[in-house]
Amino acid sequence: MNLIFEAGKYEIIVIGAGHAGCEAALAAARMGCPTLLVTMSVENIALMPCNPSVGGPAKAQLVREIDALGGEMGVNIDKSSIQMRMINTGKGPAVQALRAQADKHEYGREMIKTILGQPGLDLLMAEVVDIEAEEERVKAVVTRTGARYKCRAIVLTTGTYLKGRIIAGEVIFDGGPGNQFPSVRLSDSLRGMGIKLGRFKTGTPPRIDRKTIDFSRMEEQPGDDKPWRFSFISPPPQRQQLSCWLTHSTSETHRIVMENIERAPMFTGVIEGIGTRYCPSFEDKVVRFSHKPSHQLFVEPEGRDTDEMYVQGLNTSLPEDVQIRVLRSIPGLEHVHMIRTGYAIEYDYVIPTQARPTLENKVIAGLFTAGQINGTSGYEEAAAQGLIAGINAALTVQDRAPFMLKRSEAYIGVMIDDLVTKQGNEPYRVLTSRAEYRLLLRQDNADLRLTEMGRAIGLVDDYRWGIFKEKKTLLEKGTHYLQSTTFTSADKEMDCYLASIASAPLRDRTSLWELLRRPEIRVKDLIDCGWFNAEDENVISQIQIQCKYEGYIKKQRDQVLRFEKLESKQIPEDFDYGRVYSLSNEASQKLKEIRPLSIGHASRIAGVTPSDINILLIYMQKRRK
Amino acid sequence: MGEDLIAALSTPPGEGGIGIIRTSGSGVIERISQIFSPAKSGRLADKNGFTLTLGWITDKDGSKIDKVLIGIMRGPHSYTGEDVVEINCHGGSMPVRRCLQRCLDLGLRLAEPGEFTKRAFLNGRLDLSQAEAVIDVIRAKTDRGLHLAMQQLEGKSQFIEEIEDGLLHVNAMVDASLDFPEEVGDLDYDETRTNLVVILNRLDKLLAAGRRNEVFRDGVEVVICGKPNVGKSSLLNALLRQEKAIVTDTPGTTRDVVEDYINIRGIPVKIMDTAGIRVTEDFVEKMGVQKSREVMEKADLLIFMLDIAEGIDQEDMDIYNLVDPERVIVLVNKDDLEKKRISPLQLERLFAGVKVIRASIINEVGLEELEQAIEEKALSGAVPSDGLDIMVNLRQKDALERSREQVWHACQTMQQVPLDCFAIDIWGALETLGEINGKSLKEDVINRIFHEFCIGK
């Protein structure tokens, strides 16, 4: 070890400047904590090492939630998108999801600008090799060059860099994504503190040269002709959108894969880490779904000022020569030039059940983990955790109450509860099907759900607050007006209108709100007829959703009430499970490990049975007497 | 858990080969050892679980009450999950009673009915469904009822699981289409509809089987009614095959409702004889008449009796008009007598569509036919159970019905509401079904999605 010198003192140090690290650092600094953001490479801040897109089902909801709380991702993708599409438009408001294609380089550049412009936040390029703790509380970090920075809390957001190992066929070397250096010594430092690590695997497809693609053999996928944006405060987009392209694999492609399958690391056993089911390698798909003659492949631009294109659906760790042959068997790619080879990466992650719902480690106080290091996948998942970890790191330093979101309040709540409760055996991705109450957790109402909380924390500035207050007022006024303005069959104008659209005539006194429940009538129609006045598109669509789905929303609210009965039964932090003899061994062990906050929380732990829950309930009842 | 110690006689009272006193509670082994004098050396409290020890239960003065065999089970490895001591006494009622008294002297209290099972549940030895099933087993009044209760104990879950499996599949299809629109595409509505219909049928069958088998658990109430002296008490007695109701030739001597349980083809039947319903000045009898009417209104089934020698008069018809023809069996008694004043034609005219049986109770003629009629009536309305031999208790029935309602609503609104709303009903149905066995299902849905679709970019 080189000589160590005292380099400075911060309240919070964030290690890693990917999507989690950026949110954590910005949140902490914005909440008034002197913060240091340490990255191994300033050029790679907010890097998108895999797909060039943000959003999609469940992920869009996360981005909107981050935005509503005062995070950065929504604003940043709005600045740097090259295409926006609304997915699932025909399937209902709960699952409609915005997806943006990002200009990767612009995304990073915009984030660097924001970070450098943030008062109270210092940026440092260094590799952290050691975390120092005293009496199970973090104290300082040490860099490879011997600089020691003291701090009161650390947010660890190192992504897939921990002991990263890159694999492409027979070629294997230590490294992080995008051929960066792996972070080796930090992993050992964590182990030394008693933190349990696991090993996961993920992968990325090859990148190809736009100039060598025959787009005439592919189907064009243009962006929507609407001014979509993620952030509730972004201005409407101005720039021209770029298209993506759809093609598919052929029987020839599958033949090439099968012919070389014994060279695939997945099958030779070279890869030990567990991969994801929702992001399988292409060779995995060919083997497991051998009855499918073809798989969809999307060719997506990586930016405005580059010819690199991403081949969505072709993530692979086959040897480089096989990858080239696979590519050239695909319609439109017959003469393609491959710029970057696809690869699989294995990395260490911190088993997330060691964290509290604030993302603070249960053993080492002041140590927060967020992002891929917690065994998740996806930029959005990382950013959301980063934000929550940053917020809670600042709150602990400021001696304020922790911030946690419930499963019924946000996808962020669903995700973190899943992470700290369930022992997942694959990288975690957020899905709408993980949420019990997805009709309440819509992307369109994220601001209504969370802005007030963000304001209370101190992350929502006056500008955002003003926009929110105005929207909320308009919404309340509009709803009240619609509910209190009524018509009868005596109103000739209404009678004529209903007849003209073949809608049933009024029998009793009916409010506009009730009329709006009819499938054939939209808010826009009421405005056109002069019965209602509203200009803000967001307000109009919000009213429309709240009215049309009122019945189902109520159903979900009732479900939440039932659900929260058990959530509100809190278990004291120091609860001694050892004294409850009748618990099963497995349950007792899991409960001791996870230390659930409530009975509801406990019931979601794998291995804890309904009768264990009954026992806990009864035991606690007795203890209270 | 369970600070207080409980004791109960767990074999039927009365003379028997042995009598068992069961006790439970933390520390009960130590406590019982205070009144136990072992045949060989060594303290009872030092014995391992699942051992038997021979010795004597001793009285306050140290004298021996009874020679007993004591079984020890140490918590949590016992039925209740607590320490359990079972005292096998000699079967005479005196030794058992005195041993039980000694337990109570030690500060144990008499257990409430079902309390051992309740403790087993509270201590996690049984889950709710199992505990409920045990209660049904204990309460079973007939072999058939016991058989059904045992079925429940051994896991009706397979039926629930079939339904759950179907719903999980639909839910996975829906969620896959929502979470992976590009890979999975739109939901196949035709297939989904077919699946939901299958699920609805299964739920209906389960509920129907439950309704049918409820009869075997809860039994039916059968009331015998008719003018005085038509032979109501004789019938009751013939059915009971024992003397209980007072049999007399003076009209109106059966003053109150006399009841007992009998087992008719596995159905526990609570059978009641009413005082004769007729206009009377007698105050005591008037009371009886009033009570009879109440009982008749409550009854599941009525046996309306006529006397073939007496004919049918207005008084008979006044009584008959009080009863619901859907629930009645007409029994024409004394068919053995020469003097017949009721003609078949008359019966057909007055009781069209009603089951009529001609019988001679004193000769035990027609009883077989009557029992068959009772069975048919008791089970009528209940759909044949298709071999679904299961018991569904109230709580489970409630959950099944709520689950069915949501599946039904989903079928009704399919393609009229967006997919995410449709999914709310499917998820609701699954969640409600999960109440029966207390399962948490979210992870299952996700596993399904990945099992059934090629997903991933």
mmCIF file of N, CA and C in Angstrom, chain A residues 57-58 85 87-88 90-95 99 277-280 285 288-289 292 295-296 298 312-315 422 426 429 431-439 549 552 555-556 559 581-582 603 610-611 614-615 618-619 622, chain B residues 1-3 76 121-124 126-127 174-175 177-183 185-186 406 409 413 417-425 427-428 431 437-440 442-443 445-447 449-457:
data_model
loop_
_atom_site.group_PDB
_atom_site.id
_atom_site.type_symbol
_atom_site.label_atom_id
_atom_site.label_comp_id
_atom_site.label_asym_id
_atom_site.label_seq_id
_atom_site.Cartn_x
_atom_site.Cartn_y
_atom_site.Cartn_z
ATOM 1 N N PRO A 57 -42.500 -0.352 -20.746
ATOM 2 C CA PRO A 57 -43.401 -0.720 -19.655
ATOM 3 C C PRO A 57 -42.685 -0.818 -18.314
ATOM 4 N N ALA A 58 -43.272 -0.220 -17.300
ATOM 5 C CA ALA A 58 -42.768 -0.176 -15.924
ATOM 6 C C ALA A 58 -41.547 0.733 -15.774
ATOM 7 N N ARG A 85 -41.593 7.101 -28.450
ATOM 8 C CA ARG A 85 -42.797 6.356 -28.825
ATOM 9 C C ARG A 85 -43.579 5.983 -27.577
ATOM 10 N N ILE A 87 -45.725 3.254 -25.943
ATOM 11 C CA ILE A 87 -45.964 1.819 -26.111
ATOM 12 C C ILE A 87 -47.265 1.436 -25.403
ATOM 13 N N ASN A 88 -47.900 0.388 -25.839
ATOM 14 C CA ASN A 88 -49.089 -0.168 -25.172
ATOM 15 C C ASN A 88 -50.274 0.774 -25.172
ATOM 16 N N GLY A 90 -52.988 0.786 -26.740
ATOM 17 C CA GLY A 90 -54.312 0.156 -26.785
ATOM 18 C C GLY A 90 -54.636 -0.670 -25.559
ATOM 19 N N LYS A 91 -53.717 -0.729 -24.598
ATOM 20 C CA LYS A 91 -53.916 -1.696 -23.522
ATOM 21 C C LYS A 91 -54.274 -1.079 -22.179
ATOM 22 N N GLY A 92 -54.573 0.211 -22.181
ATOM 23 C CA GLY A 92 -55.033 0.814 -20.944
ATOM 24 C C GLY A 92 -54.023 1.748 -20.312
ATOM 25 N N PRO A 93 -54.505 2.645 -19.460
ATOM 26 C CA PRO A 93 -53.659 3.704 -18.916
ATOM 27 C C PRO A 93 -52.564 3.194 -17.988
ATOM 28 N N ALA A 94 -52.809 2.055 -17.336
ATOM 29 C CA ALA A 94 -51.838 1.585 -16.343
ATOM 30 C C ALA A 94 -50.537 1.169 -17.002
ATOM 31 N N VAL A 95 -50.628 0.662 -18.206
ATOM 32 C CA VAL A 95 -49.440 0.072 -18.807
ATOM 33 C C VAL A 95 -48.912 0.876 -19.985
ATOM 34 N N ARG A 99 -41.306 5.420 -24.412
ATOM 35 C CA ARG A 99 -39.945 4.929 -24.562
ATOM 36 C C ARG A 99 -39.171 5.856 -25.479
ATOM 37 N N ARG A 277 -33.746 -13.993 -17.321
ATOM 38 C CA ARG A 277 -34.690 -14.656 -18.208
ATOM 39 C C ARG A 277 -35.263 -13.669 -19.217
ATOM 40 N N TYR A 278 -35.359 -12.396 -18.817
ATOM 41 C CA TYR A 278 -35.979 -11.429 -19.715
ATOM 42 C C TYR A 278 -34.967 -10.798 -20.653
ATOM 43 N N CYS A 279 -33.728 -11.144 -20.468
ATOM 44 C CA CYS A 279 -32.711 -10.596 -21.354
ATOM 45 C C CYS A 279 -31.755 -11.726 -21.716
ATOM 46 N N PRO A 280 -32.284 -12.823 -22.256
ATOM 47 C CA PRO A 280 -31.430 -13.976 -22.529
ATOM 48 C C PRO A 280 -30.528 -13.701 -23.720
ATOM 49 N N LYS A 285 -31.986 -18.185 -26.623
ATOM 50 C CA LYS A 285 -33.322 -18.156 -27.226
ATOM 51 C C LYS A 285 -33.449 -19.239 -28.292
ATOM 52 N N ARG A 288 -33.615 -22.677 -26.418
ATOM 53 C CA ARG A 288 -34.791 -22.906 -25.580
ATOM 54 C C ARG A 288 -36.105 -22.854 -26.351
ATOM 55 N N PHE A 289 -36.150 -22.013 -27.367
ATOM 56 C CA PHE A 289 -37.377 -21.916 -28.156
ATOM 57 C C PHE A 289 -37.099 -22.376 -29.584
ATOM 58 N N LYS A 292 -39.425 -21.862 -32.547
ATOM 59 C CA LYS A 292 -39.655 -20.567 -33.198
ATOM 60 C C LYS A 292 -38.702 -20.409 -34.383
ATOM 61 N N HIS A 295 -36.670 -14.813 -34.776
ATOM 62 C CA HIS A 295 -36.819 -13.868 -33.666
ATOM 63 C C HIS A 295 -36.695 -12.443 -34.181
ATOM 64 N N GLN A 296 -37.479 -11.531 -33.606
ATOM 65 C CA GLN A 296 -37.416 -10.125 -34.020
ATOM 66 C C GLN A 296 -36.096 -9.486 -33.602
ATOM 67 N N PHE A 298 -34.262 -5.507 -33.576
ATOM 68 C CA PHE A 298 -34.436 -4.080 -33.839
ATOM 69 C C PHE A 298 -33.057 -3.445 -33.999
ATOM 70 N N GLN A 312 -30.748 -4.706 -31.155
ATOM 71 C CA GLN A 312 -31.589 -5.130 -30.040
ATOM 72 C C GLN A 312 -32.101 -6.557 -30.275
ATOM 73 N N GLY A 313 -31.859 -7.470 -29.347
ATOM 74 C CA GLY A 313 -32.341 -8.844 -29.495
ATOM 75 C C GLY A 313 -31.237 -9.828 -29.811
ATOM 76 N N LEU A 314 -30.040 -9.292 -30.030
ATOM 77 C CA LEU A 314 -28.950 -10.177 -30.451
ATOM 78 C C LEU A 314 -27.832 -10.194 -29.419
ATOM 79 N N ASN A 315 -28.204 -10.075 -28.164
ATOM 80 C CA ASN A 315 -27.114 -10.048 -27.193
ATOM 81 C C ASN A 315 -26.504 -11.440 -27.086
ATOM 82 N N LYS A 422 -36.837 -10.276 -1.172
ATOM 83 C CA LYS A 422 -36.767 -11.561 -1.865
ATOM 84 C C LYS A 422 -35.352 -11.838 -2.302
ATOM 85 N N GLU A 426 -31.630 -13.903 -10.179
ATOM 86 C CA GLU A 426 -31.254 -13.346 -11.479
ATOM 87 C C GLU A 426 -31.298 -11.832 -11.344
ATOM 88 N N ARG A 429 -35.301 -6.939 -12.863
ATOM 89 C CA ARG A 429 -35.826 -5.906 -13.746
ATOM 90 C C ARG A 429 -37.242 -5.585 -13.305
ATOM 91 N N LEU A 431 -41.086 -4.852 -13.660
ATOM 92 C CA LEU A 431 -42.120 -5.261 -14.615
ATOM 93 C C LEU A 431 -43.452 -4.752 -14.069
ATOM 94 N N THR A 432 -44.377 -4.452 -14.952
ATOM 95 C CA THR A 432 -45.670 -3.995 -14.406
ATOM 96 C C THR A 432 -46.318 -5.135 -13.640
ATOM 97 N N SER A 433 -46.000 -6.380 -14.041
ATOM 98 C CA SER A 433 -46.634 -7.503 -13.361
ATOM 99 C C SER A 433 -46.087 -7.729 -11.956
ATOM 100 N N ARG A 434 -45.047 -7.013 -11.579
ATOM 101 C CA ARG A 434 -44.574 -7.130 -10.194
ATOM 102 C C ARG A 434 -45.415 -6.264 -9.266
ATOM 103 N N ALA A 435 -46.137 -5.300 -9.833
ATOM 104 C CA ALA A 435 -46.907 -4.372 -9.006
ATOM 105 C C ALA A 435 -48.313 -4.913 -8.814
ATOM 106 N N GLU A 436 -48.784 -4.905 -7.578
ATOM 107 C CA GLU A 436 -50.136 -5.370 -7.301
ATOM 108 C C GLU A 436 -51.163 -4.339 -7.771
ATOM 109 N N TYR A 437 -50.808 -3.054 -7.714
ATOM 110 C CA TYR A 437 -51.797 -1.992 -7.918
ATOM 111 C C TYR A 437 -51.402 -1.093 -9.081
ATOM 112 N N ARG A 438 -51.164 -1.723 -10.246
ATOM 113 C CA ARG A 438 -50.566 -0.919 -11.306
ATOM 114 C C ARG A 438 -51.502 0.147 -11.846
ATOM 115 N N LEU A 439 -52.821 -0.020 -11.661
ATOM 116 C CA LEU A 439 -53.704 1.029 -12.174
ATOM 117 C C LEU A 439 -53.538 2.316 -11.355
ATOM 118 N N TYR A 549 -61.888 5.400 -15.677
ATOM 119 C CA TYR A 549 -61.466 4.190 -14.960
ATOM 120 C C TYR A 549 -61.790 4.247 -13.478
ATOM 121 N N TYR A 552 -62.561 0.891 -11.689
ATOM 122 C CA TYR A 552 -61.408 0.012 -11.493
ATOM 123 C C TYR A 552 -60.406 0.617 -10.507
ATOM 124 N N LYS A 555 -61.639 -0.161 -7.186
ATOM 125 C CA LYS A 555 -61.348 -1.566 -6.863
ATOM 126 C C LYS A 555 -59.927 -1.708 -6.325
ATOM 127 N N GLN A 556 -59.002 -1.048 -7.008
ATOM 128 C CA GLN A 556 -57.602 -1.160 -6.591
ATOM 129 C C GLN A 556 -57.384 -0.481 -5.244
ATOM 130 N N GLN A 559 -58.388 -2.812 -2.660
ATOM 131 C CA GLN A 559 -57.363 -3.856 -2.502
ATOM 132 C C GLN A 559 -56.207 -3.326 -1.648
ATOM 133 N N TYR A 581 -40.753 -19.796 19.627
ATOM 134 C CA TYR A 581 -40.297 -21.169 19.394
ATOM 135 C C TYR A 581 -41.013 -21.856 18.249
ATOM 136 N N SER A 582 -42.287 -21.530 18.068
ATOM 137 C CA SER A 582 -43.050 -22.332 17.128
ATOM 138 C C SER A 582 -42.829 -21.945 15.665
ATOM 139 N N SER A 603 -44.577 -11.255 5.307
ATOM 140 C CA SER A 603 -45.344 -12.251 4.548
ATOM 141 C C SER A 603 -44.831 -12.406 3.119
ATOM 142 N N PRO A 610 -47.878 -18.816 5.659
ATOM 143 C CA PRO A 610 -49.004 -18.160 6.335
ATOM 144 C C PRO A 610 -49.100 -18.537 7.810
ATOM 145 N N SER A 611 -48.725 -19.778 8.166
ATOM 146 C CA SER A 611 -48.869 -20.096 9.595
ATOM 147 C C SER A 611 -47.769 -19.415 10.401
ATOM 148 N N ASN A 614 -49.242 -16.126 11.152
ATOM 149 C CA ASN A 614 -50.206 -16.219 12.245
ATOM 150 C C ASN A 614 -49.502 -16.239 13.595
ATOM 151 N N ILE A 615 -48.436 -17.009 13.662
ATOM 152 C CA ILE A 615 -47.697 -17.120 14.913
ATOM 153 C C ILE A 615 -47.148 -15.759 15.332
ATOM 154 N N ILE A 618 -49.906 -13.463 16.563
ATOM 155 C CA ILE A 618 -50.392 -13.841 17.889
ATOM 156 C C ILE A 618 -49.356 -13.486 18.949
ATOM 157 N N TYR A 619 -48.097 -13.778 18.626
ATOM 158 C CA TYR A 619 -47.030 -13.494 19.578
ATOM 159 C C TYR A 619 -46.961 -12.000 19.904
ATOM 160 N N LYS A 622 -49.769 -10.862 22.084
ATOM 161 C CA LYS A 622 -49.559 -11.245 23.468
ATOM 162 C C LYS A 622 -48.566 -10.321 24.145
ATOM 163 N N MET B 1 -45.541 -20.287 24.527
ATOM 164 C CA MET B 1 -46.899 -19.756 24.338
ATOM 165 C C MET B 1 -47.884 -20.560 25.177
ATOM 166 N N GLY B 2 -49.068 -20.044 25.297
ATOM 167 C CA GLY B 2 -50.108 -20.735 26.057
ATOM 168 C C GLY B 2 -49.681 -20.855 27.496
ATOM 169 N N GLU B 3 -49.710 -19.747 28.259
ATOM 170 C CA GLU B 3 -49.196 -19.756 29.629
ATOM 171 C C GLU B 3 -49.982 -20.701 30.515
ATOM 172 N N PRO B 76 -41.699 -28.202 20.495
ATOM 173 C CA PRO B 76 -42.870 -28.029 19.630
ATOM 174 C C PRO B 76 -43.289 -29.329 18.937
ATOM 175 N N PHE B 121 -53.171 -24.645 16.100
ATOM 176 C CA PHE B 121 -53.200 -23.625 15.053
ATOM 177 C C PHE B 121 -52.385 -22.402 15.458
ATOM 178 N N LEU B 122 -52.634 -21.933 16.689
ATOM 179 C CA LEU B 122 -51.932 -20.730 17.141
ATOM 180 C C LEU B 122 -50.431 -20.954 17.204
ATOM 181 N N ASN B 123 -50.035 -22.199 17.447
ATOM 182 C CA ASN B 123 -48.602 -22.487 17.529
ATOM 183 C C ASN B 123 -48.028 -22.929 16.198
ATOM 184 N N GLY B 124 -48.841 -22.808 15.160
ATOM 185 C CA GLY B 124 -48.301 -23.054 13.828
ATOM 186 C C GLY B 124 -48.170 -24.521 13.471
ATOM 187 N N LEU B 126 -50.714 -26.368 12.652
ATOM 188 C CA LEU B 126 -51.695 -26.578 11.592
ATOM 189 C C LEU B 126 -51.903 -25.243 10.902
ATOM 190 N N ASP B 127 -52.164 -25.257 9.599
ATOM 191 C CA ASP B 127 -52.563 -23.989 9.006
ATOM 192 C C ASP B 127 -54.075 -23.873 9.154
ATOM 193 N N VAL B 174 -51.777 -12.353 -19.982
ATOM 194 C CA VAL B 174 -52.138 -10.939 -19.979
ATOM 195 C C VAL B 174 -50.913 -10.092 -19.640
ATOM 196 N N ASP B 175 -50.243 -10.454 -18.559
ATOM 197 C CA ASP B 175 -49.098 -9.663 -18.122
ATOM 198 C C ASP B 175 -47.961 -9.691 -19.132
ATOM 199 N N SER B 177 -48.274 -9.845 -22.300
ATOM 200 C CA SER B 177 -48.651 -8.923 -23.363
ATOM 201 C C SER B 177 -48.473 -7.463 -22.931
ATOM 202 N N LEU B 178 -48.632 -7.209 -21.633
ATOM 203 C CA LEU B 178 -48.477 -5.839 -21.136
ATOM 204 C C LEU B 178 -47.008 -5.469 -20.941
ATOM 205 N N ASP B 179 -46.226 -6.409 -20.444
ATOM 206 C CA ASP B 179 -44.825 -6.092 -20.130
ATOM 207 C C ASP B 179 -43.896 -6.272 -21.326
ATOM 208 N N PHE B 180 -44.285 -7.140 -22.244
ATOM 209 C CA PHE B 180 -43.419 -7.397 -23.396
ATOM 210 C C PHE B 180 -44.200 -7.257 -24.698
ATOM 211 N N PRO B 181 -44.735 -6.053 -24.931
ATOM 212 C CA PRO B 181 -45.623 -5.878 -26.087
ATOM 213 C C PRO B 181 -44.959 -6.258 -27.404
ATOM 214 N N GLU B 182 -43.669 -5.978 -27.525
ATOM 215 C CA GLU B 182 -43.025 -6.222 -28.811
ATOM 216 C C GLU B 182 -42.731 -7.697 -29.050
ATOM 217 N N GLU B 183 -42.387 -8.409 -28.005
ATOM 218 C CA GLU B 183 -42.065 -9.822 -28.184
ATOM 219 C C GLU B 183 -43.309 -10.700 -28.209
ATOM 220 N N GLY B 185 -46.795 -9.558 -28.290
ATOM 221 C CA GLY B 185 -47.920 -9.102 -29.098
ATOM 222 C C GLY B 185 -49.205 -9.072 -28.298
ATOM 223 N N ASP B 186 -50.347 -9.145 -28.998
ATOM 224 C CA ASP B 186 -51.630 -8.993 -28.327
ATOM 225 C C ASP B 186 -52.100 -10.298 -27.698
ATOM 226 N N GLN B 406 -65.334 -12.437 -9.632
ATOM 227 C CA GLN B 406 -64.337 -11.653 -10.375
ATOM 228 C C GLN B 406 -64.019 -12.284 -11.730
ATOM 229 N N HIS B 409 -66.932 -11.404 -13.884
ATOM 230 C CA HIS B 409 -66.855 -10.011 -14.320
ATOM 231 C C HIS B 409 -65.822 -9.853 -15.435
ATOM 232 N N THR B 413 -66.615 -8.402 -19.218
ATOM 233 C CA THR B 413 -66.087 -7.116 -19.673
ATOM 234 C C THR B 413 -64.933 -7.269 -20.659
ATOM 235 N N VAL B 417 -63.132 -3.479 -21.916
ATOM 236 C CA VAL B 417 -62.267 -2.630 -21.098
ATOM 237 C C VAL B 417 -60.828 -2.905 -21.515
ATOM 238 N N PRO B 418 -59.942 -1.943 -21.267
ATOM 239 C CA PRO B 418 -58.553 -2.184 -21.658
ATOM 240 C C PRO B 418 -57.949 -3.356 -20.876
ATOM 241 N N LEU B 419 -56.883 -3.884 -21.421
ATOM 242 C CA LEU B 419 -56.271 -5.085 -20.874
ATOM 243 C C LEU B 419 -55.837 -4.909 -19.418
ATOM 244 N N ASP B 420 -55.365 -3.713 -19.065
ATOM 245 C CA ASP B 420 -54.884 -3.537 -17.688
ATOM 246 C C ASP B 420 -56.033 -3.609 -16.688
ATOM 247 N N CYS B 421 -57.213 -3.174 -17.114
ATOM 248 C CA CYS B 421 -58.382 -3.267 -16.233
ATOM 249 C C CYS B 421 -58.862 -4.713 -16.145
ATOM 250 N N PHE B 422 -58.879 -5.382 -17.291
ATOM 251 C CA PHE B 422 -59.205 -6.803 -17.330
ATOM 252 C C PHE B 422 -58.304 -7.560 -16.354
ATOM 253 N N ALA B 423 -57.038 -7.194 -16.360
ATOM 254 C CA ALA B 423 -56.064 -7.861 -15.499
ATOM 255 C C ALA B 423 -56.394 -7.682 -14.020
ATOM 256 N N ILE B 424 -57.043 -6.592 -13.668
ATOM 257 C CA ILE B 424 -57.371 -6.340 -12.259
ATOM 258 C C ILE B 424 -58.311 -7.423 -11.744
ATOM 259 N N ASP B 425 -59.295 -7.808 -12.573
ATOM 260 C CA ASP B 425 -60.225 -8.862 -12.151
ATOM 261 C C ASP B 425 -59.524 -10.212 -12.051
ATOM 262 N N TRP B 427 -56.345 -10.797 -11.521
ATOM 263 C CA TRP B 427 -55.465 -10.767 -10.344
ATOM 264 C C TRP B 427 -56.284 -10.845 -9.065
ATOM 265 N N GLY B 428 -57.409 -10.129 -9.061
ATOM 266 C CA GLY B 428 -58.282 -10.151 -7.893
ATOM 267 C C GLY B 428 -58.770 -11.562 -7.604
ATOM 268 N N GLU B 431 -55.901 -13.569 -6.178
ATOM 269 C CA GLU B 431 -55.577 -13.126 -4.823
ATOM 270 C C GLU B 431 -56.612 -13.668 -3.845
ATOM 271 N N ASN B 437 -55.554 -20.857 0.844
ATOM 272 C CA ASN B 437 -54.368 -21.528 1.385
ATOM 273 C C ASN B 437 -53.272 -20.542 1.758
ATOM 274 N N GLY B 438 -53.622 -19.265 1.717
ATOM 275 C CA GLY B 438 -52.707 -18.248 2.199
ATOM 276 C C GLY B 438 -51.444 -18.096 1.372
ATOM 277 N N LYS B 439 -51.553 -18.355 0.085
ATOM 278 C CA LYS B 439 -50.360 -18.281 -0.755
ATOM 279 C C LYS B 439 -50.124 -16.864 -1.271
ATOM 280 N N SER B 440 -48.901 -16.529 -1.454
ATOM 281 C CA SER B 440 -48.583 -15.277 -2.119
ATOM 282 C C SER B 440 -48.160 -15.627 -3.536
ATOM 283 N N LYS B 442 -47.504 -13.561 -6.455
ATOM 284 C CA LYS B 442 -46.901 -12.660 -7.435
ATOM 285 C C LYS B 442 -45.740 -13.312 -8.191
ATOM 286 N N GLU B 443 -44.894 -14.010 -7.445
ATOM 287 C CA GLU B 443 -43.712 -14.594 -8.071
ATOM 288 C C GLU B 443 -44.108 -15.675 -9.085
ATOM 289 N N VAL B 445 -46.660 -15.734 -11.046
ATOM 290 C CA VAL B 445 -47.090 -15.144 -12.310
ATOM 291 C C VAL B 445 -45.866 -14.857 -13.167
ATOM 292 N N ILE B 446 -44.863 -14.282 -12.547
ATOM 293 C CA ILE B 446 -43.678 -13.896 -13.300
ATOM 294 C C ILE B 446 -42.939 -15.123 -13.832
ATOM 295 N N ASN B 447 -42.862 -16.149 -12.995
ATOM 296 C CA ASN B 447 -42.222 -17.376 -13.476
ATOM 297 C C ASN B 447 -42.953 -17.931 -14.691
ATOM 298 N N ILE B 449 -44.627 -16.269 -16.945
ATOM 299 C CA ILE B 449 -44.361 -15.468 -18.145
ATOM 300 C C ILE B 449 -43.091 -15.966 -18.814
ATOM 301 N N PHE B 450 -42.061 -16.169 -17.999
ATOM 302 C CA PHE B 450 -40.778 -16.551 -18.604
ATOM 303 C C PHE B 450 -40.778 -17.984 -19.073
ATOM 304 N N HIS B 451 -41.631 -18.778 -18.435
ATOM 305 C CA HIS B 451 -41.707 -20.162 -18.853
ATOM 306 C C HIS B 451 -42.371 -20.261 -20.218
ATOM 307 N N GLU B 452 -43.357 -19.423 -20.462
ATOM 308 C CA GLU B 452 -44.177 -19.618 -21.646
ATOM 309 C C GLU B 452 -43.811 -18.766 -22.847
ATOM 310 N N PHE B 453 -43.034 -17.743 -22.642
ATOM 311 C CA PHE B 453 -42.719 -16.885 -23.775
ATOM 312 C C PHE B 453 -41.227 -16.743 -23.988
ATOM 313 N N CYS B 454 -40.882 -16.561 -25.226
ATOM 314 C CA CYS B 454 -39.501 -16.224 -25.526
ATOM 315 C C CYS B 454 -39.387 -14.723 -25.428
ATOM 316 N N ILE B 455 -38.805 -14.273 -24.346
ATOM 317 C CA ILE B 455 -38.774 -12.852 -24.095
ATOM 318 C C ILE B 455 -37.344 -12.392 -24.014
ATOM 319 N N GLY B 456 -37.127 -11.159 -24.420
ATOM 320 C CA GLY B 456 -35.797 -10.611 -24.240
ATOM 321 C C GLY B 456 -35.263 -10.076 -25.528
ATOM 322 N N LYS B 457 -34.538 -8.998 -25.368
ATOM 323 C CA LYS B 457 -34.046 -8.314 -26.549
ATOM 324 C C LYS B 457 -32.558 -8.535 -26.682
#
